Amino acid sequence: MTDQAPRIESIVSAPFDQVAYVAWRGGSDEALVVDPGFDTATIESLLKAQGLRLAAILNTHGHVDHIAGNARMKALFPDAPLIIGSGEAHMLTDPQANLSAALGMAVVSPAADRVVTDGEELEVAGLRLKVAEIPGHSPGSVVYIATEFDPLVVFGGDVLFAGSVGRADFPGGDSGRLIAGIRAKLFALPGATIVLPGHGPTTTVGQEMRTNPFVGVRA
């Protein structure tokens, strides 16, 4: 690994075993965080240990386990823009829509600083990302494809898991759209592409194409 090679660390948060990701380029003092969950203390410790400040907060979708840490991250790094798909932005500030009210916690995130749409490209913390909208788990879920990683890396939220797919029984869910989106937009990527899901272990596009019982070739 060269000094400037991109790096990624994962942080798993109770009580939903949600996985957040911190990514940065070696030698840089800027990082991005994807889906900061309830365990913001570990994210803060990682940033401090690596001498990093947040350049952006990215949400793949607006469910509570993926946005719970937004407020703390914005408090620590108020200049870091909060970015989410255009179809999910309303969920940040609505405890009913982000499902936290039903859990008795009524989480409210700061509002989005920027919304993104399908095909849009971002450059944050010295890293280039392409946005792909794949609704179905939630109304406007997006994934972020890190295009300069080798192999490619997808920050996938709750779209595609190792051996599974995101559940579609929440409000705004649609299993047909979810499966179609995975096949059209994720399975079009090289098989070696690494998928970093919002829950569970890392997988690859090729592995899921071959073996995933919900969306793979034998589904």
Tab-separated table of C-alpha atoms in Angstrom:
chain	number	residue	atom	x	y	z
A	1	MET	CA	0.000	0.000	0.000
A	2	THR	CA	1.374	3.398	-0.974
A	3	ASP	CA	1.270	6.337	1.393
A	4	GLN	CA	-1.663	7.840	-0.538
A	5	ALA	CA	-3.640	4.626	-0.947
A	6	PRO	CA	-7.307	4.865	0.143
A	7	ARG	CA	-8.137	3.318	3.491
A	8	ILE	CA	-11.435	2.176	5.002
A	9	GLU	CA	-12.334	1.236	8.567
A	10	SER	CA	-15.674	-0.187	9.734
A	11	ILE	CA	-17.528	0.529	12.984
A	12	VAL	CA	-20.344	-1.761	14.130
A	13	SER	CA	-23.069	-0.212	16.288
A	14	ALA	CA	-25.490	-1.896	18.686
A	15	PRO	CA	-28.377	-2.565	18.940
A	16	PHE	CA	-28.876	-3.296	15.212
A	17	ASP	CA	-25.339	-4.404	14.278
A	18	GLN	CA	-25.281	-1.561	11.764
A	19	VAL	CA	-21.957	-0.935	10.057
A	20	ALA	CA	-20.596	2.568	9.460
A	21	TYR	CA	-17.504	3.217	7.371
A	22	VAL	CA	-14.764	5.828	7.620
A	23	ALA	CA	-12.703	6.293	4.451
A	24	TRP	CA	-9.694	8.467	3.745
A	25	ARG	CA	-6.613	8.692	1.581
A	26	GLY	CA	-3.325	7.885	3.239
A	27	GLY	CA	-1.354	11.005	4.010
A	28	SER	CA	-4.485	13.179	4.054
A	29	ASP	CA	-6.081	14.791	7.084
A	30	GLU	CA	-9.589	14.549	5.618
A	31	ALA	CA	-12.043	11.652	5.824
A	32	LEU	CA	-15.626	10.848	5.015
A	33	VAL	CA	-18.029	8.776	7.059
A	34	VAL	CA	-20.825	6.690	5.585
A	35	ASP	CA	-23.909	6.049	7.730
A	36	PRO	CA	-22.702	7.011	11.210
A	37	GLY	CA	-24.769	4.891	13.586
A	38	PHE	CA	-25.246	4.924	17.332
A	39	ASP	CA	-21.582	4.293	18.187
A	40	THR	CA	-20.179	7.739	17.490
A	41	ALA	CA	-17.570	7.397	20.248
A	42	THR	CA	-15.645	4.796	18.242
A	43	ILE	CA	-15.832	6.950	15.121
A	44	GLU	CA	-14.490	9.910	17.098
A	45	SER	CA	-11.659	7.799	18.521
A	46	LEU	CA	-10.689	6.553	15.070
A	47	LEU	CA	-10.631	10.048	13.620
A	48	LYS	CA	-8.536	11.316	16.510
A	49	ALA	CA	-6.096	8.410	16.326
A	50	GLN	CA	-5.570	8.954	12.600
A	51	GLY	CA	-5.422	12.750	12.853
A	52	LEU	CA	-8.466	13.158	10.610
A	53	ARG	CA	-11.294	15.634	10.323
A	54	LEU	CA	-14.550	14.907	8.528
A	55	ALA	CA	-14.966	16.425	5.086
A	56	ALA	CA	-18.428	14.903	4.550
A	57	ILE	CA	-21.133	12.755	6.137
A	58	LEU	CA	-22.831	10.431	3.656
A	59	ASN	CA	-26.083	8.578	4.270
A	60	THR	CA	-27.190	5.732	2.037
A	61	HIS	CA	-30.754	6.076	3.300
A	62	GLY	CA	-32.774	7.597	6.094
A	63	HIS	CA	-33.529	4.761	8.516
A	64	VAL	CA	-32.638	5.490	12.120
A	65	ASP	CA	-29.770	3.024	12.494
A	66	HIS	CA	-27.958	4.710	9.602
A	67	ILE	CA	-28.522	8.333	10.633
A	68	ALA	CA	-28.346	8.143	14.432
A	69	GLY	CA	-24.831	9.578	14.522
A	70	ASN	CA	-25.439	12.465	12.138
A	71	ALA	CA	-26.151	15.019	14.846
A	72	ARG	CA	-22.987	14.191	16.793
A	73	MET	CA	-20.845	14.247	13.653
A	74	LYS	CA	-22.280	17.630	12.644
A	75	ALA	CA	-21.694	18.971	16.149
A	76	LEU	CA	-18.049	17.944	15.965
A	77	PHE	CA	-17.545	18.966	12.333
A	78	PRO	CA	-20.144	21.620	11.487
A	79	ASP	CA	-18.547	22.386	8.120
A	80	ALA	CA	-18.847	18.786	6.907
A	81	PRO	CA	-21.845	18.625	4.547
A	82	LEU	CA	-24.503	16.022	5.285
A	83	ILE	CA	-25.304	14.264	1.996
A	84	ILE	CA	-28.198	11.907	1.218
A	85	GLY	CA	-30.280	10.828	-1.763
A	86	SER	CA	-32.991	13.253	-2.825
A	87	GLY	CA	-35.724	10.710	-2.117
A	88	GLU	CA	-34.588	10.192	1.471
A	89	ALA	CA	-33.899	13.715	2.725
A	90	HIS	CA	-37.291	14.145	4.389
A	91	MET	CA	-36.619	11.144	6.627
A	92	LEU	CA	-33.753	12.850	8.428
A	93	THR	CA	-35.999	15.178	10.401
A	94	ASP	CA	-39.125	12.999	10.623
A	95	PRO	CA	-39.050	10.345	13.393
A	96	GLN	CA	-42.049	8.582	11.875
A	97	ALA	CA	-40.437	8.295	8.459
A	98	ASN	CA	-37.019	7.251	9.764
A	99	LEU	CA	-38.665	4.555	11.930
A	100	SER	CA	-37.236	5.830	15.215
A	101	ALA	CA	-40.622	6.843	16.621
A	102	ALA	CA	-41.861	3.271	16.343
A	103	LEU	CA	-38.864	2.202	18.424
A	104	GLY	CA	-39.623	4.762	21.133
A	105	MET	CA	-36.540	6.912	20.543
A	106	ALA	CA	-37.642	9.704	18.152
A	107	VAL	CA	-34.272	10.419	16.549
A	108	VAL	CA	-33.994	13.659	14.587
A	109	SER	CA	-30.987	14.332	12.371
A	110	PRO	CA	-29.875	17.698	11.076
A	111	ALA	CA	-31.318	18.420	7.655
A	112	ALA	CA	-29.344	17.555	4.548
A	113	ASP	CA	-26.828	20.065	3.285
A	114	ARG	CA	-26.857	18.427	-0.122
A	115	VAL	CA	-29.038	15.883	-1.872
A	116	VAL	CA	-27.755	13.665	-4.666
A	117	THR	CA	-29.406	11.828	-7.522
A	118	ASP	CA	-28.680	8.792	-9.649
A	119	GLY	CA	-25.501	9.095	-11.690
A	120	GLU	CA	-24.165	12.094	-9.815
A	121	GLU	CA	-20.456	12.204	-9.009
A	122	LEU	CA	-18.871	13.472	-5.799
A	123	GLU	CA	-15.338	14.288	-4.798
A	124	VAL	CA	-14.909	14.451	-1.039
A	125	ALA	CA	-11.843	13.941	1.148
A	126	GLY	CA	-9.837	13.453	-2.033
A	127	LEU	CA	-11.963	10.440	-3.005
A	128	ARG	CA	-14.219	10.162	-6.052
A	129	LEU	CA	-17.625	8.549	-5.660
A	130	LYS	CA	-20.453	7.836	-8.074
A	131	VAL	CA	-24.038	7.745	-6.827
A	132	ALA	CA	-26.433	4.985	-7.879
A	133	GLU	CA	-30.030	5.119	-6.707
A	134	ILE	CA	-31.447	1.684	-5.879
A	135	PRO	CA	-34.832	2.068	-4.172
A	136	GLY	CA	-36.776	-0.787	-2.675
A	137	HIS	CA	-35.487	-1.132	0.866
A	138	SER	CA	-36.463	2.482	1.342
A	139	PRO	CA	-37.983	4.908	-1.169
A	140	GLY	CA	-34.776	6.515	-2.406
A	141	SER	CA	-31.803	4.456	-1.191
A	142	VAL	CA	-28.495	5.252	-2.825
A	143	VAL	CA	-25.160	3.492	-2.894
A	144	TYR	CA	-21.797	5.210	-3.295
A	145	ILE	CA	-19.317	3.606	-5.678
A	146	ALA	CA	-15.684	4.468	-4.930
A	147	THR	CA	-14.424	4.550	-8.479
A	148	GLU	CA	-10.677	4.897	-7.850
A	149	PHE	CA	-10.359	1.910	-5.554
A	150	ASP	CA	-8.905	-1.241	-7.110
A	151	PRO	CA	-11.039	-3.268	-7.036
A	152	LEU	CA	-14.017	-0.936	-6.955
A	153	VAL	CA	-15.733	-0.496	-3.591
A	154	VAL	CA	-19.463	0.038	-3.031
A	155	PHE	CA	-20.771	1.594	0.174
A	156	GLY	CA	-24.010	-0.289	-0.150
A	157	GLY	CA	-26.238	0.491	2.824
A	158	ASP	CA	-29.109	-1.985	3.095
A	159	VAL	CA	-29.417	-2.850	-0.588
A	160	LEU	CA	-27.302	-5.992	-1.010
A	161	PHE	CA	-25.922	-8.209	1.740
A	162	ALA	CA	-23.772	-11.318	1.833
A	163	GLY	CA	-26.350	-13.947	0.944
A	164	SER	CA	-29.341	-11.653	1.224
A	165	VAL	CA	-30.926	-8.350	0.225
A	166	GLY	CA	-32.491	-5.495	2.144
A	167	ARG	CA	-35.924	-6.121	3.570
A	168	ALA	CA	-38.738	-4.482	1.634
A	169	ASP	CA	-41.532	-4.524	4.196
A	170	PHE	CA	-40.863	-1.067	5.650
A	171	PRO	CA	-42.918	1.913	4.438
A	172	GLY	CA	-41.929	2.730	0.881
A	173	GLY	CA	-40.352	-0.679	0.332
A	174	ASP	CA	-40.688	-2.535	-2.958
A	175	SER	CA	-38.942	-5.867	-3.472
A	176	GLY	CA	-39.367	-5.790	-7.236
A	177	ARG	CA	-37.638	-2.428	-7.570
A	178	LEU	CA	-34.905	-3.522	-5.181
A	179	ILE	CA	-34.081	-6.681	-7.106
A	180	ALA	CA	-34.246	-4.912	-10.460
A	181	GLY	CA	-31.955	-2.153	-9.206
A	182	ILE	CA	-29.376	-4.595	-7.836
A	183	ARG	CA	-29.262	-6.491	-11.116
A	184	ALA	CA	-29.130	-3.380	-13.300
A	185	LYS	CA	-26.695	-1.263	-11.310
A	186	LEU	CA	-24.616	-3.458	-9.000
A	187	PHE	CA	-24.383	-6.594	-11.105
A	188	ALA	CA	-23.186	-4.425	-14.001
A	189	LEU	CA	-19.998	-3.762	-12.020
A	190	PRO	CA	-16.933	-6.048	-12.232
A	191	GLY	CA	-17.248	-9.263	-10.277
A	192	ALA	CA	-14.321	-8.342	-8.045
A	193	THR	CA	-16.130	-5.209	-6.832
A	194	ILE	CA	-16.225	-5.175	-3.025
A	195	VAL	CA	-19.606	-4.499	-1.427
A	196	LEU	CA	-19.527	-2.958	2.046
A	197	PRO	CA	-23.043	-3.502	3.398
A	198	GLY	CA	-24.841	-1.743	6.206
A	199	HIS	CA	-25.102	-4.993	8.169
A	200	GLY	CA	-23.036	-8.144	8.147
A	201	PRO	CA	-19.817	-9.128	6.406
A	202	THR	CA	-18.212	-7.743	3.299
A	203	THR	CA	-18.960	-9.506	0.024
A	204	THR	CA	-18.317	-9.087	-3.695
A	205	VAL	CA	-20.530	-8.546	-6.708
A	206	GLY	CA	-19.346	-11.821	-8.238
A	207	GLN	CA	-20.078	-13.820	-5.091
A	208	GLU	CA	-23.627	-12.484	-4.888
A	209	MET	CA	-24.275	-13.006	-8.597
A	210	ARG	CA	-23.291	-16.652	-8.211
A	211	THR	CA	-24.847	-17.553	-4.881
A	212	ASN	CA	-27.335	-14.991	-3.574
A	213	PRO	CA	-30.667	-16.846	-3.191
A	214	PHE	CA	-32.743	-13.705	-3.682
A	215	VAL	CA	-31.074	-12.016	-6.616
A	216	GLY	CA	-28.319	-14.289	-7.956
A	217	VAL	CA	-28.361	-16.319	-11.147
A	218	ARG	CA	-30.309	-19.154	-9.520
A	219	ALA	CA	-32.923	-16.955	-7.871
